[in-house]
Amino acid sequence: MKILAIESSCDETAAAVVQDGCTVLSNVISTSRLAFEQTGGVIPEDAARRQVECILPVINGAMKEAKTTWDDIDAIAVTKGPGLLGSLLVGTVAARAIAHIQKKPLIGVHHTLGHLSSTWLGTVEVDRPVFPILTLSASGGHTDVWLRTSHTAGVLLGRTRDDAAGEAFDKGAFLLGLPYPGGPSISKAGAEGNPHAFEFPLPLRGDDSVEFSFSGLKTSLRYIIRDLKTLDSKLIPDLAASYEYALCAHLCDRMKHAVRLHPEIKEIHLVGGVSANTRLRAMIQEAAPQVKIRFPATLSYCTDNAAMIGSAAQFMHDEHGDDVYAAFETVASLPLSSAVIASD
Ligand code: KG4
Ligand code: ZN
């Protein structure tokens, strides 16, 4: 199938044309990130207003870049939630209108299922992922570990008890006076720093769950900064590197435990905005040297994009047929259990 996909759950307005779940014919993303650099996070109303301005040019851009006509499109896919309601409405209203006008079936996709599918984008037949897969999905809104037996079947092994990993990067960056989004700015600031200069605790050390807790690390950073009295800019590289190392060490420690509990897994996938992190990529490989590790093929498939929504929609259709064309609501808060992922 050739699917036109739309994603507008936060501050990115994105559209893509994806063929058979893996071949990306176009992937257009417009982001209002720069507008939020100094605010420490996204202002929902501003993000939604930007979405209204960008949605049609982005969709037209994706169709043009894919050199596709409406006749060639088999279905429209759109993120139905979770996310910021105003932003989500812009994408879903556009998708509903286009589906109606062009007489195409419409598939509502859970944002998380999009991230879980992102490791298939750009892959070739001989090198496709093999189930069962342990997937860490870590972004600004969630940090979950899934044990997946097919694209849409599996169990949620654990999630964060408080902040999401990306949120921990964003809040840490704010404390350090670095711009939003925190992940890339902390990596950049810490590139030349010593990751062991400042000591942070390892949350949930020895815990038997596959859960995460990031709020203590953020509080530790706040106390370190408070005890320094003045935040000398010369210390920023070491502080950023040490904080980044601590966040990654916690993610890797819990993933290592998940592998111990599920030795049957064939691959580990890291998806979501945080999977763009270079230090995390190196550390996870060290933590599980015996397992094949995969990340999305390009950085633009790690952070929010529409290609992953098109991919998820294809796999939903492959595994559930025309049931996926059922009517759906646009919802800001959507339980993970409704990510079409059926519990085994
Ligand atoms: O998946 P995503 O684009 O949007 C959400 O669904 O939240 O993830 C955005 C999050 C932000 O919190 C951002 O700081 C984080 O991903 N992020 C990173 C990196 N790039 C983005 N975190 C760590 N390292 C990165 N290189
Ligand atoms: Zn996301």
Short mmCIF file of C-alpha atoms and ligand atoms in Angstrom, two decimals:
data_model
loop_
_atom_site.label_atom_id
_atom_site.label_comp_id
_atom_site.label_asym_id
_atom_site.label_seq_id
_atom_site.Cartn_x
_atom_site.Cartn_y
_atom_site.Cartn_z
CA MET A 1 0.00 0.00 0.00
CA LYS A 2 1.00 3.61 -0.52
CA ILE A 3 -0.06 5.64 2.52
CA LEU A 4 -0.14 9.39 3.06
CA ALA A 5 0.58 9.88 6.77
CA ILE A 6 0.12 12.95 8.94
CA GLU A 7 1.59 13.58 12.41
CA SER A 8 0.86 16.72 14.42
CA SER A 9 0.81 15.64 18.07
CA CYS A 10 3.17 18.27 19.48
CA ASP A 11 5.32 21.01 17.93
CA GLU A 12 6.10 19.23 14.66
CA THR A 13 3.81 19.34 11.64
CA ALA A 14 4.73 16.36 9.50
CA ALA A 15 3.50 14.50 6.43
CA ALA A 16 5.00 11.55 4.57
CA VAL A 17 4.24 9.05 1.84
CA VAL A 18 5.29 5.52 2.78
CA GLN A 19 5.10 2.42 0.64
CA ASP A 20 4.66 -1.04 2.20
CA GLY A 21 5.60 0.22 5.65
CA CYS A 22 9.32 0.51 4.93
CA THR A 23 9.98 2.62 1.83
CA VAL A 24 9.85 6.33 2.55
CA LEU A 25 8.90 8.21 -0.63
CA SER A 26 8.80 11.54 1.19
CA ASN A 27 9.11 12.77 4.78
CA VAL A 28 8.42 16.48 5.30
CA ILE A 29 8.70 18.04 8.77
CA SER A 30 8.10 21.62 9.84
CA THR A 31 8.92 22.38 13.44
CA SER A 32 8.14 25.34 15.66
CA ARG A 33 10.98 24.28 17.99
CA LEU A 34 12.94 27.53 17.54
CA ALA A 35 9.99 29.47 18.94
CA PHE A 36 10.25 27.46 22.18
CA GLU A 37 14.05 27.49 22.61
CA GLN A 38 13.93 29.94 25.48
CA THR A 39 10.68 28.81 27.12
CA GLY A 40 12.01 25.42 28.32
CA GLY A 41 9.12 23.66 26.62
CA VAL A 42 6.25 23.89 24.18
CA ILE A 43 3.39 26.37 24.70
CA PRO A 44 0.38 24.33 23.49
CA GLU A 45 -1.70 27.19 22.04
CA ASP A 46 1.30 28.58 20.12
CA ALA A 47 2.17 25.12 18.79
CA ALA A 48 -1.43 24.58 17.57
CA ARG A 49 -1.49 27.98 15.81
CA ARG A 50 1.74 27.06 14.00
CA GLN A 51 0.22 23.72 13.03
CA VAL A 52 -2.69 25.52 11.33
CA GLU A 53 -0.23 27.56 9.24
CA CYS A 54 1.94 24.59 8.27
CA ILE A 55 -0.41 21.67 7.73
CA LEU A 56 -1.43 22.20 4.07
CA PRO A 57 2.02 23.24 2.77
CA VAL A 58 3.55 20.22 4.56
CA ILE A 59 0.97 17.78 3.11
CA ASN A 60 1.34 19.26 -0.38
CA GLY A 61 5.13 19.13 0.02
CA ALA A 62 5.02 15.43 0.95
CA MET A 63 2.81 14.59 -2.06
CA LYS A 64 5.06 16.58 -4.38
CA GLU A 65 8.32 15.15 -3.04
CA ALA A 66 6.92 11.61 -3.43
CA LYS A 67 5.86 12.45 -7.02
CA THR A 68 2.52 10.92 -6.12
CA THR A 69 -1.01 11.68 -7.27
CA TRP A 70 -4.12 11.12 -5.14
CA ASP A 71 -5.05 8.18 -7.40
CA ASP A 72 -1.88 6.40 -6.21
CA ILE A 73 -2.69 6.80 -2.51
CA ASP A 74 -4.40 3.75 -0.96
CA ALA A 75 -5.10 5.15 2.51
CA ILE A 76 -4.56 8.15 4.78
CA ALA A 77 -3.03 7.62 8.23
CA VAL A 78 -2.98 10.14 11.06
CA THR A 79 -1.88 10.31 14.70
CA LYS A 80 -5.11 10.15 16.74
CA GLY A 81 -3.33 10.73 20.10
CA PRO A 82 -1.88 11.09 22.61
CA GLY A 83 -0.52 14.61 22.43
CA LEU A 84 -1.58 18.24 22.64
CA LEU A 85 -5.27 18.38 21.75
CA GLY A 86 -5.11 21.55 19.64
CA SER A 87 -2.16 20.21 17.64
CA LEU A 88 -3.75 16.78 17.21
CA LEU A 89 -6.99 18.35 15.99
CA VAL A 90 -5.21 20.19 13.19
CA GLY A 91 -3.76 16.95 11.80
CA THR A 92 -6.85 14.79 12.28
CA VAL A 93 -9.29 17.38 10.89
CA ALA A 94 -7.08 17.76 7.81
CA ALA A 95 -6.79 13.98 7.44
CA ARG A 96 -10.55 13.46 7.85
CA ALA A 97 -11.30 16.15 5.24
CA ILE A 98 -8.80 14.78 2.72
CA ALA A 99 -10.00 11.20 3.24
CA HIS A 100 -13.58 12.32 2.64
CA ILE A 101 -12.82 14.44 -0.41
CA GLN A 102 -10.43 11.95 -2.03
CA LYS A 103 -12.56 8.94 -0.99
CA LYS A 104 -9.72 7.17 0.82
CA PRO A 105 -9.94 5.00 3.93
CA LEU A 106 -8.59 6.62 7.11
CA ILE A 107 -6.48 4.92 9.79
CA GLY A 108 -6.08 6.48 13.26
CA VAL A 109 -2.68 5.57 14.71
CA HIS A 110 -1.49 5.67 18.34
CA HIS A 111 1.61 7.90 18.46
CA THR A 112 3.59 5.26 20.36
CA LEU A 113 2.87 2.59 17.75
CA GLY A 114 4.39 5.01 15.25
CA HIS A 115 7.63 5.18 17.26
CA LEU A 116 7.65 1.38 17.66
CA SER A 117 7.43 1.02 13.86
CA SER A 118 10.15 3.56 13.08
CA THR A 119 12.97 0.96 13.03
CA TRP A 120 11.47 -0.56 9.86
CA LEU A 121 11.73 2.69 7.90
CA GLY A 122 14.38 2.51 5.20
CA THR A 123 15.14 -1.18 5.78
CA VAL A 124 15.54 -3.69 2.97
CA GLU A 125 13.92 -7.12 2.88
CA VAL A 126 17.05 -9.12 3.81
CA ASP A 127 17.70 -7.01 6.89
CA ARG A 128 14.28 -6.58 8.46
CA PRO A 129 13.92 -6.83 12.26
CA VAL A 130 13.08 -10.22 13.73
CA PHE A 131 10.60 -10.74 16.62
CA PRO A 132 10.57 -11.09 19.62
CA ILE A 133 11.94 -7.61 20.11
CA LEU A 134 12.58 -5.58 23.25
CA THR A 135 11.81 -1.95 22.41
CA LEU A 136 12.68 1.04 24.54
CA SER A 137 10.52 3.94 23.44
CA ALA A 138 11.85 7.10 25.07
CA SER A 139 10.74 10.59 24.18
CA GLY A 140 9.52 13.82 25.75
CA GLY A 141 6.21 12.28 26.80
CA HIS A 142 6.94 8.65 27.59
CA THR A 143 9.56 6.06 28.51
CA ASP A 144 8.28 2.53 28.00
CA VAL A 145 9.76 -0.90 27.44
CA TRP A 146 7.78 -3.30 25.24
CA LEU A 147 8.26 -7.00 24.64
CA ARG A 148 6.85 -7.38 21.14
CA THR A 149 5.93 -10.59 19.38
CA SER A 150 4.57 -8.90 16.24
CA HIS A 151 4.04 -5.34 15.04
CA THR A 152 0.83 -4.95 17.02
CA ALA A 153 1.13 -7.65 19.68
CA GLY A 154 3.16 -7.63 22.83
CA VAL A 155 3.25 -6.56 26.43
CA LEU A 156 4.31 -3.38 28.14
CA LEU A 157 7.03 -4.56 30.54
CA GLY A 158 7.45 -1.26 32.32
CA ARG A 159 7.42 2.50 32.10
CA THR A 160 8.60 5.55 33.96
CA ARG A 161 7.22 6.19 37.44
CA ASP A 162 7.59 9.96 37.06
CA ASP A 163 9.27 12.06 34.34
CA ALA A 164 9.94 10.76 30.84
CA ALA A 165 13.58 10.46 29.76
CA GLY A 166 13.24 13.29 27.22
CA GLU A 167 11.55 15.42 29.86
CA ALA A 168 14.56 14.79 32.14
CA PHE A 169 16.84 16.07 29.36
CA ASP A 170 14.57 19.09 28.81
CA LYS A 171 14.29 19.98 32.52
CA GLY A 172 18.03 19.46 33.04
CA ALA A 173 18.81 21.75 30.11
CA PHE A 174 16.54 24.40 31.61
CA LEU A 175 18.42 24.19 34.94
CA LEU A 176 21.72 24.54 33.05
CA GLY A 177 20.44 27.50 31.04
CA LEU A 178 20.58 25.51 27.78
CA PRO A 179 17.92 25.78 25.04
CA TYR A 180 14.95 23.46 24.43
CA PRO A 181 14.89 20.67 23.35
CA GLY A 182 17.26 19.57 26.08
CA GLY A 183 18.53 16.33 24.53
CA PRO A 184 20.52 17.81 21.65
CA SER A 185 21.60 20.89 23.65
CA ILE A 186 22.89 18.82 26.59
CA SER A 187 24.78 16.51 24.19
CA LYS A 188 26.32 19.50 22.44
CA ALA A 189 27.27 21.27 25.68
CA GLY A 190 28.69 18.07 27.17
CA ALA A 191 30.59 16.89 24.09
CA GLU A 192 33.96 17.95 25.52
CA GLY A 193 33.02 17.44 29.18
CA ASN A 194 33.99 14.70 31.63
CA PRO A 195 30.98 12.36 32.18
CA HIS A 196 32.38 11.33 35.57
CA ALA A 197 33.13 14.82 36.91
CA PHE A 198 29.91 14.93 38.95
CA GLU A 199 28.40 11.92 40.64
CA PHE A 200 24.72 11.07 40.27
CA PRO A 201 22.77 8.20 41.84
CA LEU A 202 21.66 5.17 39.79
CA PRO A 203 17.86 5.13 40.27
CA LEU A 204 16.11 1.81 41.07
CA ARG A 205 19.46 0.01 41.31
CA GLY A 206 18.80 -3.71 41.89
CA ASP A 207 15.02 -3.24 41.51
CA ASP A 208 13.26 -6.25 40.00
CA SER A 209 11.01 -4.17 37.74
CA VAL A 210 11.69 -2.76 34.28
CA GLU A 211 10.62 0.69 35.40
CA PHE A 212 12.35 4.03 35.36
CA SER A 213 12.52 7.07 37.60
CA PHE A 214 14.14 10.28 36.41
CA SER A 215 12.88 12.91 38.83
CA GLY A 216 15.60 12.10 41.43
CA LEU A 217 18.34 12.70 38.84
CA LYS A 218 16.85 16.09 37.98
CA THR A 219 16.70 16.95 41.70
CA SER A 220 20.35 15.85 42.11
CA LEU A 221 21.31 18.23 39.31
CA ARG A 222 19.39 21.03 41.01
CA TYR A 223 21.26 20.38 44.31
CA ILE A 224 24.65 20.20 42.56
CA ILE A 225 23.95 23.57 40.91
CA ARG A 226 22.71 25.02 44.24
CA ASP A 227 25.85 23.84 46.05
CA LEU A 228 28.08 25.36 43.37
CA LYS A 229 26.49 28.73 44.30
CA THR A 230 27.41 30.29 40.94
CA LEU A 231 26.97 28.40 37.70
CA ASP A 232 30.38 29.08 36.13
CA SER A 233 30.09 28.55 32.35
CA LYS A 234 33.40 26.62 32.48
CA LEU A 235 31.58 23.91 34.46
CA ILE A 236 28.73 23.48 31.96
CA PRO A 237 30.51 20.86 29.77
CA ASP A 238 31.25 18.62 32.79
CA LEU A 239 27.79 19.13 34.29
CA ALA A 240 26.05 18.40 30.98
CA ALA A 241 28.21 15.33 30.26
CA SER A 242 27.75 13.92 33.78
CA TYR A 243 23.98 14.46 33.75
CA GLU A 244 23.66 12.93 30.28
CA TYR A 245 25.78 9.97 31.38
CA ALA A 246 23.58 9.46 34.47
CA LEU A 247 20.34 9.46 32.41
CA CYS A 248 21.83 7.00 29.90
CA ALA A 249 23.28 4.77 32.65
CA HIS A 250 19.81 4.46 34.21
CA LEU A 251 18.18 3.62 30.86
CA CYS A 252 20.87 1.01 30.10
CA ASP A 253 20.77 -0.52 33.60
CA ARG A 254 17.01 -1.16 33.34
CA MET A 255 17.32 -2.46 29.76
CA LYS A 256 20.06 -4.84 30.90
CA HIS A 257 17.66 -6.13 33.54
CA ALA A 258 14.91 -6.55 30.89
CA VAL A 259 17.28 -8.69 28.79
CA ARG A 260 18.07 -10.79 31.87
CA LEU A 261 14.33 -11.40 32.35
CA HIS A 262 13.72 -12.13 28.64
CA PRO A 263 16.74 -13.89 27.16
CA GLU A 264 14.57 -15.09 24.24
CA ILE A 265 14.60 -11.68 22.54
CA LYS A 266 16.29 -11.45 19.15
CA GLU A 267 16.82 -7.69 19.01
CA ILE A 268 16.76 -4.53 21.11
CA HIS A 269 15.25 -1.43 19.50
CA LEU A 270 15.70 2.11 20.77
CA VAL A 271 13.11 4.53 19.39
CA GLY A 272 11.72 8.00 20.13
CA GLY A 273 13.50 11.34 20.39
CA VAL A 274 15.96 10.13 23.05
CA SER A 275 17.17 7.32 20.75
CA ALA A 276 18.95 10.04 18.77
CA ASN A 277 21.42 10.31 21.66
CA THR A 278 24.93 9.20 20.63
CA ARG A 279 26.10 8.46 24.17
CA LEU A 280 23.04 6.27 24.77
CA ARG A 281 23.63 4.36 21.53
CA ALA A 282 27.20 3.53 22.54
CA MET A 283 26.27 2.64 26.12
CA ILE A 284 23.38 0.30 25.19
CA GLN A 285 25.67 -1.64 22.85
CA GLU A 286 28.11 -2.09 25.75
CA ALA A 287 25.29 -3.10 28.11
CA ALA A 288 24.02 -5.86 25.79
CA PRO A 289 26.93 -6.85 23.52
CA GLN A 290 25.34 -10.21 22.61
CA VAL A 291 22.09 -8.72 21.23
CA LYS A 292 21.48 -7.01 17.89
CA ILE A 293 20.73 -3.35 18.61
CA ARG A 294 18.75 -1.21 16.19
CA PHE A 295 17.91 2.48 16.06
CA PRO A 296 15.79 4.29 13.47
CA ALA A 297 17.84 4.57 10.24
CA THR A 298 18.05 8.37 10.35
CA LEU A 299 17.81 10.95 13.14
CA SER A 300 14.64 12.36 11.58
CA TYR A 301 12.94 8.99 12.20
CA CYS A 302 13.87 9.18 15.93
CA THR A 303 12.05 12.41 16.70
CA ASP A 304 8.42 12.94 15.74
CA ASN A 305 7.76 12.36 12.04
CA ALA A 306 4.93 11.16 9.83
CA ALA A 307 6.80 8.33 8.09
CA MET A 308 6.59 6.26 11.28
CA ILE A 309 2.80 6.80 11.36
CA GLY A 310 2.53 5.56 7.75
CA SER A 311 4.63 2.54 8.65
CA ALA A 312 2.51 1.71 11.72
CA ALA A 313 -0.69 2.08 9.67
CA GLN A 314 0.61 -0.40 7.08
CA PHE A 315 1.49 -2.98 9.75
CA MET A 316 -1.85 -2.46 11.49
CA HIS A 317 -3.55 -3.22 8.18
CA ASP A 318 -1.27 -6.23 7.52
CA GLU A 319 -2.20 -7.73 10.91
CA HIS A 320 -5.82 -6.59 11.35
CA GLY A 321 -7.17 -6.02 7.82
CA ASP A 322 -9.90 -3.49 7.10
CA ASP A 323 -10.86 -3.30 10.82
CA VAL A 324 -8.25 -0.56 11.07
CA TYR A 325 -10.51 1.72 9.02
CA ALA A 326 -12.93 1.94 11.96
CA ALA A 327 -13.98 5.41 13.16
CA PHE A 328 -11.83 6.89 15.92
CA GLU A 329 -11.77 9.91 18.20
CA THR A 330 -8.98 12.46 18.48
CA VAL A 331 -7.80 12.29 22.11
CA ALA A 332 -5.10 14.05 24.08
CA SER A 333 -4.68 11.31 26.60
CA LEU A 334 -4.78 7.83 25.19
CA PRO A 335 -3.78 4.81 27.26
CA LEU A 336 -0.82 2.82 26.03
CA SER A 337 -2.99 -0.28 26.10
CA SER A 338 -4.96 1.18 23.18
CA ALA A 339 -1.87 1.32 20.94
CA VAL A 340 -3.63 -1.58 19.10
CA ILE A 341 -1.08 -3.65 20.92
CA ALA A 342 -2.92 -6.72 22.08
CA SER A 343 -1.60 -8.42 25.20
CA ASP A 344 -0.40 -11.94 24.46
O1 KG4 B 1 9.78 11.67 20.07
P1 KG4 B 1 9.93 13.14 20.23
O2 KG4 B 1 10.36 13.95 19.03
O3 KG4 B 1 8.60 13.81 20.73
C1 KG4 B 1 7.79 13.25 21.72
O4 KG4 B 1 6.97 12.37 21.38
O5 KG4 B 1 7.99 13.68 22.88
O6 KG4 B 1 10.94 13.36 21.44
C2 KG4 B 1 11.32 14.64 21.86
C3 KG4 B 1 12.24 14.45 23.06
C4 KG4 B 1 12.63 15.77 23.73
O7 KG4 B 1 12.42 15.64 25.12
C5 KG4 B 1 14.11 15.89 23.39
O8 KG4 B 1 14.87 16.54 24.41
C6 KG4 B 1 14.54 14.44 23.24
O9 KG4 B 1 13.43 13.79 22.67
N1 KG4 B 1 15.70 14.33 22.36
C7 KG4 B 1 16.88 13.85 22.77
C8 KG4 B 1 17.76 13.98 21.66
N2 KG4 B 1 17.07 14.51 20.60
C9 KG4 B 1 15.80 14.71 21.06
N3 KG4 B 1 17.27 13.36 23.96
C10 KG4 B 1 18.55 12.98 24.07
N4 KG4 B 1 19.46 13.10 23.09
C11 KG4 B 1 19.12 13.57 21.86
N5 KG4 B 1 20.04 13.68 20.89
ZN ZN B 2 7.02 11.12 19.85
#
